[in-house]
PDB file of C-alpha atoms in Angstrom:
ATOM      1  CA  ASN U 987      88.385 117.135 117.126  1.00  0.00           C
ATOM      2  CA  ALA U 988      91.466 116.524 119.221  1.00  0.00           C
ATOM      3  CA  GLY U 989      91.848 113.141 120.801  1.00  0.00           C
ATOM      4  CA  VAL U 990      92.772 112.336 124.363  1.00  0.00           C
ATOM      5  CA  MET U 991      95.882 114.237 125.310  1.00  0.00           C
ATOM      6  CA  GLN U 992      98.417 113.193 127.890  1.00  0.00           C
ATOM      7  CA  ASN U 993     101.488 114.964 129.112  1.00  0.00           C
ATOM      8  CA  PRO U 994     104.258 114.562 129.571  1.00  0.00           C
ATOM      9  CA  ARG U 995     104.863 111.720 127.130  1.00  0.00           C
ATOM     10  CA  HIS U 996     107.997 110.700 128.988  1.00  0.00           C
ATOM     11  CA  LEU U 997     108.849 111.364 132.604  1.00  0.00           C
ATOM     12  CA  VAL U 998     112.001 110.469 134.492  1.00  0.00           C
ATOM     13  CA  ARG U 999     112.035 110.617 138.272  1.00  0.00           C
ATOM     14  CA  ARG U1000     114.443 109.537 140.971  1.00  0.00           C
ATOM     15  CA  ARG U1001     113.253 107.341 143.801  1.00  0.00           C
ATOM     16  CA  GLY U1002     111.376 109.362 146.381  1.00  0.00           C
ATOM     17  CA  GLN U1003     110.290 112.139 144.030  1.00  0.00           C
ATOM     18  CA  GLU U1004     106.728 112.889 142.971  1.00  0.00           C
ATOM     19  CA  ALA U1005     105.269 112.197 139.537  1.00  0.00           C
ATOM     20  CA  ARG U1006     102.290 114.105 138.117  1.00  0.00           C
ATOM     21  CA  LEU U1007     100.618 112.788 135.000  1.00  0.00           C
ATOM     22  CA  ARG U1008      98.004 114.836 133.159  1.00  0.00           C
ATOM     23  CA  CYS U1009      95.149 113.788 130.957  1.00  0.00           C
ATOM     24  CA  SER U1010      92.799 115.978 128.950  1.00  0.00           C
ATOM     25  CA  PRO U1011      89.786 113.983 127.729  1.00  0.00           C
ATOM     26  CA  MET U1012      88.216 114.332 124.337  1.00  0.00           C
ATOM     27  CA  LYS U1013      85.795 117.218 123.935  1.00  0.00           C
ATOM     28  CA  GLY U1014      82.400 116.272 125.273  1.00  0.00           C
ATOM     29  CA  HIS U1015      83.718 113.390 127.381  1.00  0.00           C
ATOM     30  CA  SER U1016      83.141 113.551 131.100  1.00  0.00           C
ATOM     31  CA  HIS U1017      84.353 110.074 132.057  1.00  0.00           C
ATOM     32  CA  VAL U1018      88.060 109.394 132.554  1.00  0.00           C
ATOM     33  CA  TYR U1019      89.816 106.109 133.224  1.00  0.00           C
ATOM     34  CA  TRP U1020      93.462 105.525 134.151  1.00  0.00           C
ATOM     35  CA  TYR U1021      95.264 102.294 133.304  1.00  0.00           C
ATOM     36  CA  ARG U1022      98.812 101.109 133.966  1.00  0.00           C
ATOM     37  CA  GLN U1023     100.792  98.908 131.601  1.00  0.00           C
ATOM     38  CA  LEU U1024     103.773  97.080 133.008  1.00  0.00           C
ATOM     39  CA  PRO U1025     106.344  95.499 130.657  1.00  0.00           C
ATOM     40  CA  GLU U1026     105.008  92.356 128.967  1.00  0.00           C
ATOM     41  CA  GLU U1027     101.644  92.848 130.642  1.00  0.00           C
ATOM     42  CA  GLY U1028      98.269  94.017 129.498  1.00  0.00           C
ATOM     43  CA  LEU U1029      96.691  97.163 130.816  1.00  0.00           C
ATOM     44  CA  LYS U1030      95.388  97.134 134.369  1.00  0.00           C
ATOM     45  CA  PHE U1031      92.564  99.387 135.482  1.00  0.00           C
ATOM     46  CA  MET U1032      93.463 101.865 138.206  1.00  0.00           C
ATOM     47  CA  VAL U1033      90.739 104.443 138.678  1.00  0.00           C
ATOM     48  CA  TYR U1034      87.572 105.807 137.098  1.00  0.00           C
ATOM     49  CA  LEU U1035      86.562 109.444 137.559  1.00  0.00           C
ATOM     50  CA  GLN U1036      83.869 111.828 136.527  1.00  0.00           C
ATOM     51  CA  LYS U1037      84.095 115.549 137.017  1.00  0.00           C
ATOM     52  CA  GLU U1038      84.964 116.218 140.683  1.00  0.00           C
ATOM     53  CA  ASN U1039      84.172 112.623 141.667  1.00  0.00           C
ATOM     54  CA  ILE U1040      86.087 109.401 142.031  1.00  0.00           C
ATOM     55  CA  ILE U1041      83.678 106.670 140.981  1.00  0.00           C
ATOM     56  CA  ASP U1042      85.848 103.588 141.331  1.00  0.00           C
ATOM     57  CA  GLU U1043      89.400 103.405 142.624  1.00  0.00           C
ATOM     58  CA  SER U1044      89.498  99.683 143.221  1.00  0.00           C
ATOM     59  CA  GLY U1045      92.571  99.256 141.033  1.00  0.00           C
ATOM     60  CA  MET U1046      94.595 101.975 142.657  1.00  0.00           C
ATOM     61  CA  PRO U1047      97.374 101.078 145.112  1.00  0.00           C
ATOM     62  CA  LYS U1048      96.297 102.127 148.592  1.00  0.00           C
ATOM     63  CA  GLU U1049      99.353 104.235 149.287  1.00  0.00           C
ATOM     64  CA  ARG U1050     101.208 106.957 147.370  1.00  0.00           C
ATOM     65  CA  PHE U1051      98.740 107.063 144.449  1.00  0.00           C
ATOM     66  CA  SER U1052      95.928 109.567 144.054  1.00  0.00           C
ATOM     67  CA  ALA U1053      93.804 110.879 141.212  1.00  0.00           C
ATOM     68  CA  GLU U1054      91.550 113.836 140.615  1.00  0.00           C
ATOM     69  CA  PHE U1055      89.406 115.270 137.855  1.00  0.00           C
ATOM     70  CA  PRO U1056      88.557 118.846 138.802  1.00  0.00           C
ATOM     71  CA  LYS U1057      85.698 120.882 137.436  1.00  0.00           C
ATOM     72  CA  GLU U1058      88.165 122.796 135.293  1.00  0.00           C
ATOM     73  CA  GLY U1059      91.348 121.420 133.821  1.00  0.00           C
ATOM     74  CA  PRO U1060      92.795 118.007 133.170  1.00  0.00           C
ATOM     75  CA  SER U1061      92.649 114.861 135.214  1.00  0.00           C
ATOM     76  CA  ILE U1062      95.770 114.329 137.295  1.00  0.00           C
ATOM     77  CA  LEU U1063      97.306 111.056 138.422  1.00  0.00           C
ATOM     78  CA  ARG U1064      99.758 111.711 141.213  1.00  0.00           C
ATOM     79  CA  ILE U1065     102.358 109.290 142.496  1.00  0.00           C
ATOM     80  CA  GLN U1066     104.193 110.310 145.624  1.00  0.00           C
ATOM     81  CA  GLN U1067     107.594 108.973 146.671  1.00  0.00           C
ATOM     82  CA  VAL U1068     108.033 106.946 143.521  1.00  0.00           C
ATOM     83  CA  VAL U1069     109.807 103.605 143.584  1.00  0.00           C
ATOM     84  CA  ARG U1070     111.376 101.631 140.751  1.00  0.00           C
ATOM     85  CA  GLY U1071     108.342  99.380 140.570  1.00  0.00           C
ATOM     86  CA  ASP U1072     106.252 102.366 139.486  1.00  0.00           C
ATOM     87  CA  SER U1073     108.102 102.429 136.160  1.00  0.00           C
ATOM     88  CA  ALA U1074     105.426 101.734 133.577  1.00  0.00           C
ATOM     89  CA  ALA U1075     103.305 103.275 130.872  1.00  0.00           C
ATOM     90  CA  TYR U1076     100.245 105.056 132.220  1.00  0.00           C
ATOM     91  CA  PHE U1077      97.310 105.454 129.877  1.00  0.00           C
ATOM     92  CA  CYS U1078      94.288 107.626 130.208  1.00  0.00           C
ATOM     93  CA  ALA U1079      91.043 106.912 128.394  1.00  0.00           C
ATOM     94  CA  SER U1080      87.885 108.954 128.115  1.00  0.00           C
ATOM     95  CA  SER U1081      84.318 108.234 127.106  1.00  0.00           C
ATOM     96  CA  ARG U1082      80.973 109.959 126.859  1.00  0.00           C
ATOM     97  CA  GLY U1083      79.375 107.466 129.196  1.00  0.00           C
ATOM     98  CA  THR U1084      79.913 104.095 130.719  1.00  0.00           C
ATOM     99  CA  VAL U1085      78.957 100.544 129.924  1.00  0.00           C
ATOM    100  CA  GLN U1086      79.058 100.071 126.171  1.00  0.00           C
ATOM    101  CA  GLU U1087      80.502 103.460 125.288  1.00  0.00           C
ATOM    102  CA  THR U1088      83.867 103.290 123.567  1.00  0.00           C
ATOM    103  CA  GLN U1089      86.867 104.361 125.590  1.00  0.00           C
ATOM    104  CA  TYR U1090      89.329 106.432 123.589  1.00  0.00           C
ATOM    105  CA  PHE U1091      92.930 106.185 124.731  1.00  0.00           C
ATOM    106  CA  GLY U1092      95.636 108.774 124.916  1.00  0.00           C
ATOM    107  CA  PRO U1093      99.237 108.118 123.818  1.00  0.00           C
ATOM    108  CA  GLY U1094     100.341 107.393 127.366  1.00  0.00           C
ATOM    109  CA  THR U1095     102.990 108.679 129.725  1.00  0.00           C
ATOM    110  CA  ARG U1096     106.038 106.506 130.103  1.00  0.00           C
ATOM    111  CA  LEU U1097     107.410 106.863 133.605  1.00  0.00           C
ATOM    112  CA  LEU U1098     110.928 105.780 134.379  1.00  0.00           C
ATOM    113  CA  VAL U1099     112.092 105.748 137.976  1.00  0.00           C
ATOM    114  CA  LEU U1100     115.846 105.721 138.464  1.00  0.00           C
TER     115      LEU U1100
ATOM    116  CA  ALA V 920      85.422  87.716 138.611  1.00  0.00           C
ATOM    117  CA  GLN V 921      85.884  88.568 134.981  1.00  0.00           C
ATOM    118  CA  SER V 922      89.034  87.614 133.134  1.00  0.00           C
ATOM    119  CA  VAL V 923      90.415  87.530 129.619  1.00  0.00           C
ATOM    120  CA  THR V 924      92.825  84.998 128.177  1.00  0.00           C
ATOM    121  CA  GLN V 925      94.671  85.553 124.947  1.00  0.00           C
ATOM    122  CA  LEU V 926      96.265  82.399 123.626  1.00  0.00           C
ATOM    123  CA  GLY V 927      99.804  83.057 122.478  1.00  0.00           C
ATOM    124  CA  SER V 928     101.827  86.131 123.332  1.00  0.00           C
ATOM    125  CA  HIS V 929     103.389  86.182 119.853  1.00  0.00           C
ATOM    126  CA  LEU V 930     102.075  85.303 116.411  1.00  0.00           C
ATOM    127  CA  SER V 931     104.008  85.431 113.161  1.00  0.00           C
ATOM    128  CA  VAL V 932     102.285  85.183 109.795  1.00  0.00           C
ATOM    129  CA  SER V 933     103.289  85.767 106.206  1.00  0.00           C
ATOM    130  CA  GLU V 934     101.942  88.697 104.261  1.00  0.00           C
ATOM    131  CA  GLY V 935      98.673  87.650 102.665  1.00  0.00           C
ATOM    132  CA  ALA V 936      98.026  84.846 105.155  1.00  0.00           C
ATOM    133  CA  LEU V 937      95.076  84.530 107.480  1.00  0.00           C
ATOM    134  CA  VAL V 938      95.351  86.248 110.843  1.00  0.00           C
ATOM    135  CA  LEU V 939      93.654  84.570 113.814  1.00  0.00           C
ATOM    136  CA  LEU V 940      94.062  86.014 117.276  1.00  0.00           C
ATOM    137  CA  ARG V 941      92.331  84.078 120.021  1.00  0.00           C
ATOM    138  CA  CYS V 942      90.486  85.501 122.976  1.00  0.00           C
ATOM    139  CA  ASN V 943      88.490  83.706 125.638  1.00  0.00           C
ATOM    140  CA  TYR V 944      86.725  85.422 128.478  1.00  0.00           C
ATOM    141  CA  SER V 945      85.243  84.505 131.788  1.00  0.00           C
ATOM    142  CA  SER V 946      82.164  86.340 132.945  1.00  0.00           C
ATOM    143  CA  SER V 947      79.106  85.460 134.952  1.00  0.00           C
ATOM    144  CA  VAL V 948      76.976  87.925 133.021  1.00  0.00           C
ATOM    145  CA  PRO V 949      76.831  88.829 129.336  1.00  0.00           C
ATOM    146  CA  PRO V 950      79.899  90.898 128.665  1.00  0.00           C
ATOM    147  CA  TYR V 951      80.770  93.676 126.312  1.00  0.00           C
ATOM    148  CA  LEU V 952      83.832  92.708 124.292  1.00  0.00           C
ATOM    149  CA  PHE V 953      86.481  94.803 122.608  1.00  0.00           C
ATOM    150  CA  TRP V 954      89.601  94.441 120.515  1.00  0.00           C
ATOM    151  CA  TYR V 955      92.218  97.170 120.605  1.00  0.00           C
ATOM    152  CA  VAL V 956      95.453  97.539 118.649  1.00  0.00           C
ATOM    153  CA  GLN V 957      98.594  99.210 119.937  1.00  0.00           C
ATOM    154  CA  TYR V 958     101.432 100.327 117.691  1.00  0.00           C
ATOM    155  CA  PRO V 959     104.861 100.835 119.271  1.00  0.00           C
ATOM    156  CA  ASN V 960     104.990 103.731 121.720  1.00  0.00           C
ATOM    157  CA  GLN V 961     101.416 104.705 121.017  1.00  0.00           C
ATOM    158  CA  GLY V 962      98.086 104.457 122.769  1.00  0.00           C
ATOM    159  CA  LEU V 963      95.384 101.916 122.055  1.00  0.00           C
ATOM    160  CA  GLN V 964      93.047 102.217 119.119  1.00  0.00           C
ATOM    161  CA  LEU V 965      89.685 100.485 119.019  1.00  0.00           C
ATOM    162  CA  LEU V 966      89.385  97.893 116.248  1.00  0.00           C
ATOM    163  CA  LEU V 967      85.861  96.697 116.997  1.00  0.00           C
ATOM    164  CA  LYS V 968      83.440  95.979 119.794  1.00  0.00           C
ATOM    165  CA  TYR V 969      80.508  93.729 120.574  1.00  0.00           C
ATOM    166  CA  THR V 970      77.728  94.944 122.814  1.00  0.00           C
ATOM    167  CA  THR V 971      74.461  93.374 121.658  1.00  0.00           C
ATOM    168  CA  GLY V 972      72.884  92.175 118.440  1.00  0.00           C
ATOM    169  CA  ALA V 973      74.740  90.541 115.577  1.00  0.00           C
ATOM    170  CA  THR V 974      77.479  88.275 116.856  1.00  0.00           C
ATOM    171  CA  LEU V 975      79.769  88.841 113.861  1.00  0.00           C
ATOM    172  CA  VAL V 976      81.296  92.262 114.219  1.00  0.00           C
ATOM    173  CA  LYS V 977      83.244  94.057 111.531  1.00  0.00           C
ATOM    174  CA  GLY V 978      85.890  96.563 112.452  1.00  0.00           C
ATOM    175  CA  ILE V 979      88.473  98.784 110.885  1.00  0.00           C
ATOM    176  CA  ASN V 980      91.371  97.701 108.669  1.00  0.00           C
ATOM    177  CA  GLY V 981      89.542  94.586 107.483  1.00  0.00           C
ATOM    178  CA  PHE V 982      89.341  92.906 110.893  1.00  0.00           C
ATOM    179  CA  GLU V 983      86.300  91.112 112.225  1.00  0.00           C
ATOM    180  CA  ALA V 984      85.423  89.077 115.295  1.00  0.00           C
ATOM    181  CA  GLU V 985      82.683  86.685 116.242  1.00  0.00           C
ATOM    182  CA  PHE V 986      81.110  86.435 119.667  1.00  0.00           C
ATOM    183  CA  LYS V 987      80.446  82.801 120.555  1.00  0.00           C
ATOM    184  CA  LYS V 988      78.682  82.571 123.855  1.00  0.00           C
ATOM    185  CA  SER V 989      78.829  78.784 124.040  1.00  0.00           C
ATOM    186  CA  GLU V 990      82.592  78.880 123.665  1.00  0.00           C
ATOM    187  CA  THR V 991      83.074  82.107 125.648  1.00  0.00           C
ATOM    188  CA  SER V 992      85.248  83.304 122.803  1.00  0.00           C
ATOM    189  CA  PHE V 993      85.733  86.455 120.768  1.00  0.00           C
ATOM    190  CA  HIS V 994      88.464  85.599 118.268  1.00  0.00           C
ATOM    191  CA  LEU V 995      89.788  88.264 115.911  1.00  0.00           C
ATOM    192  CA  THR V 996      90.412  87.449 112.252  1.00  0.00           C
ATOM    193  CA  LYS V 997      91.588  89.060 109.061  1.00  0.00           C
ATOM    194  CA  PRO V 998      91.621  87.113 105.797  1.00  0.00           C
ATOM    195  CA  SER V 999      94.862  88.555 104.448  1.00  0.00           C
ATOM    196  CA  ALA V1000      97.626  90.052 106.577  1.00  0.00           C
ATOM    197  CA  HIS V1001      99.351  93.254 105.574  1.00  0.00           C
ATOM    198  CA  MET V1002     102.722  94.493 106.740  1.00  0.00           C
ATOM    199  CA  SER V1003     101.001  97.433 108.421  1.00  0.00           C
ATOM    200  CA  ASP V1004      99.097  95.011 110.682  1.00  0.00           C
ATOM    201  CA  ALA V1005     102.244  94.348 112.717  1.00  0.00           C
ATOM    202  CA  ALA V1006     101.338  95.548 116.192  1.00  0.00           C
ATOM    203  CA  GLU V1007     100.138  94.295 119.556  1.00  0.00           C
ATOM    204  CA  TYR V1008      96.506  93.330 119.901  1.00  0.00           C
ATOM    205  CA  PHE V1009      94.521  93.368 123.115  1.00  0.00           C
ATOM    206  CA  CYS V1010      91.203  91.751 123.851  1.00  0.00           C
ATOM    207  CA  ALA V1011      89.158  93.363 126.624  1.00  0.00           C
ATOM    208  CA  VAL V1012      85.904  92.733 128.439  1.00  0.00           C
ATOM    209  CA  SER V1013      83.569  94.959 130.356  1.00  0.00           C
ATOM    210  CA  ILE V1014      80.564  93.814 132.295  1.00  0.00           C
ATOM    211  CA  GLY V1015      79.277  97.327 132.481  1.00  0.00           C
ATOM    212  CA  TYR V1016      77.404  97.403 135.703  1.00  0.00           C
ATOM    213  CA  GLY V1017      77.883  97.711 139.401  1.00  0.00           C
ATOM    214  CA  GLY V1018      81.275  98.541 140.729  1.00  0.00           C
ATOM    215  CA  SER V1019      83.156  98.175 137.502  1.00  0.00           C
ATOM    216  CA  GLN V1020      80.865 100.519 135.585  1.00  0.00           C
ATOM    217  CA  GLY V1021      82.518  99.909 132.301  1.00  0.00           C
ATOM    218  CA  ASN V1022      86.093  99.390 133.432  1.00  0.00           C
ATOM    219  CA  LEU V1023      87.943  97.381 130.847  1.00  0.00           C
ATOM    220  CA  ILE V1024      89.680  94.145 131.804  1.00  0.00           C
ATOM    221  CA  PHE V1025      92.436  93.381 129.343  1.00  0.00           C
ATOM    222  CA  GLY V1026      94.190  90.259 128.206  1.00  0.00           C
ATOM    223  CA  LYS V1027      97.968  90.253 128.183  1.00  0.00           C
ATOM    224  CA  GLY V1028      98.115  90.934 124.472  1.00  0.00           C
ATOM    225  CA  THR V1029      99.386  89.189 121.374  1.00  0.00           C
ATOM    226  CA  LYS V1030     102.210  90.668 119.333  1.00  0.00           C
ATOM    227  CA  LEU V1031     101.626  90.115 115.653  1.00  0.00           C
ATOM    228  CA  SER V1032     104.529  90.175 113.244  1.00  0.00           C
ATOM    229  CA  VAL V1033     104.070  89.946 109.481  1.00  0.00           C
ATOM    230  CA  LYS V1034     106.776  88.484 107.267  1.00  0.00           C
ATOM    231  CA  PRO V1035     107.184  89.679 103.699  1.00  0.00           C
TER     232      PRO V1035
END
């Protein structure tokens, strides 16, 4: 049973470009969470999605960031017009449900903005 | 608002020594509590979790944690450190209802190093 998959593992972008991060949840999981980890910081919640629905995006910056989890295919975190401050590790987690269900994390995408 | 405090960003112990990683939380309702471990350039792996029931929780790799409501703590321990335990450890809390719906709130992490 494959775990949570994220690609790419490393992504380099120049300021102003777009970054697309993909996350395929574990088989049977319909809940996806995105977290961002800045250097020397813990993980910060960004957005929680179920298939075709954004449930909670309270941790998402209001501009340039968007997320989707279509009926078919992976969840996508999209960052438009990247800036240096977007450089971080972005982790996706999936679970079967909410509340006390365990969230399983992917290996992360490390974004570097030049 | 919920928050998690991990005392000490770095901890160094000798191989075979006791490991104690401290975690205190702030929550107005009974929380669900988690410990995750992160090895360099990898994702997070669940060590153990507390939801309800027995307050002493045993996890993988010989780790355990005890939920103490009166102290709002969930400290992680291992009786004897192994070199392979060197990693970063994160405590997290989830209140599991309402707007957060299970979103994890993480502490800043504690990097554990193990000396031979």
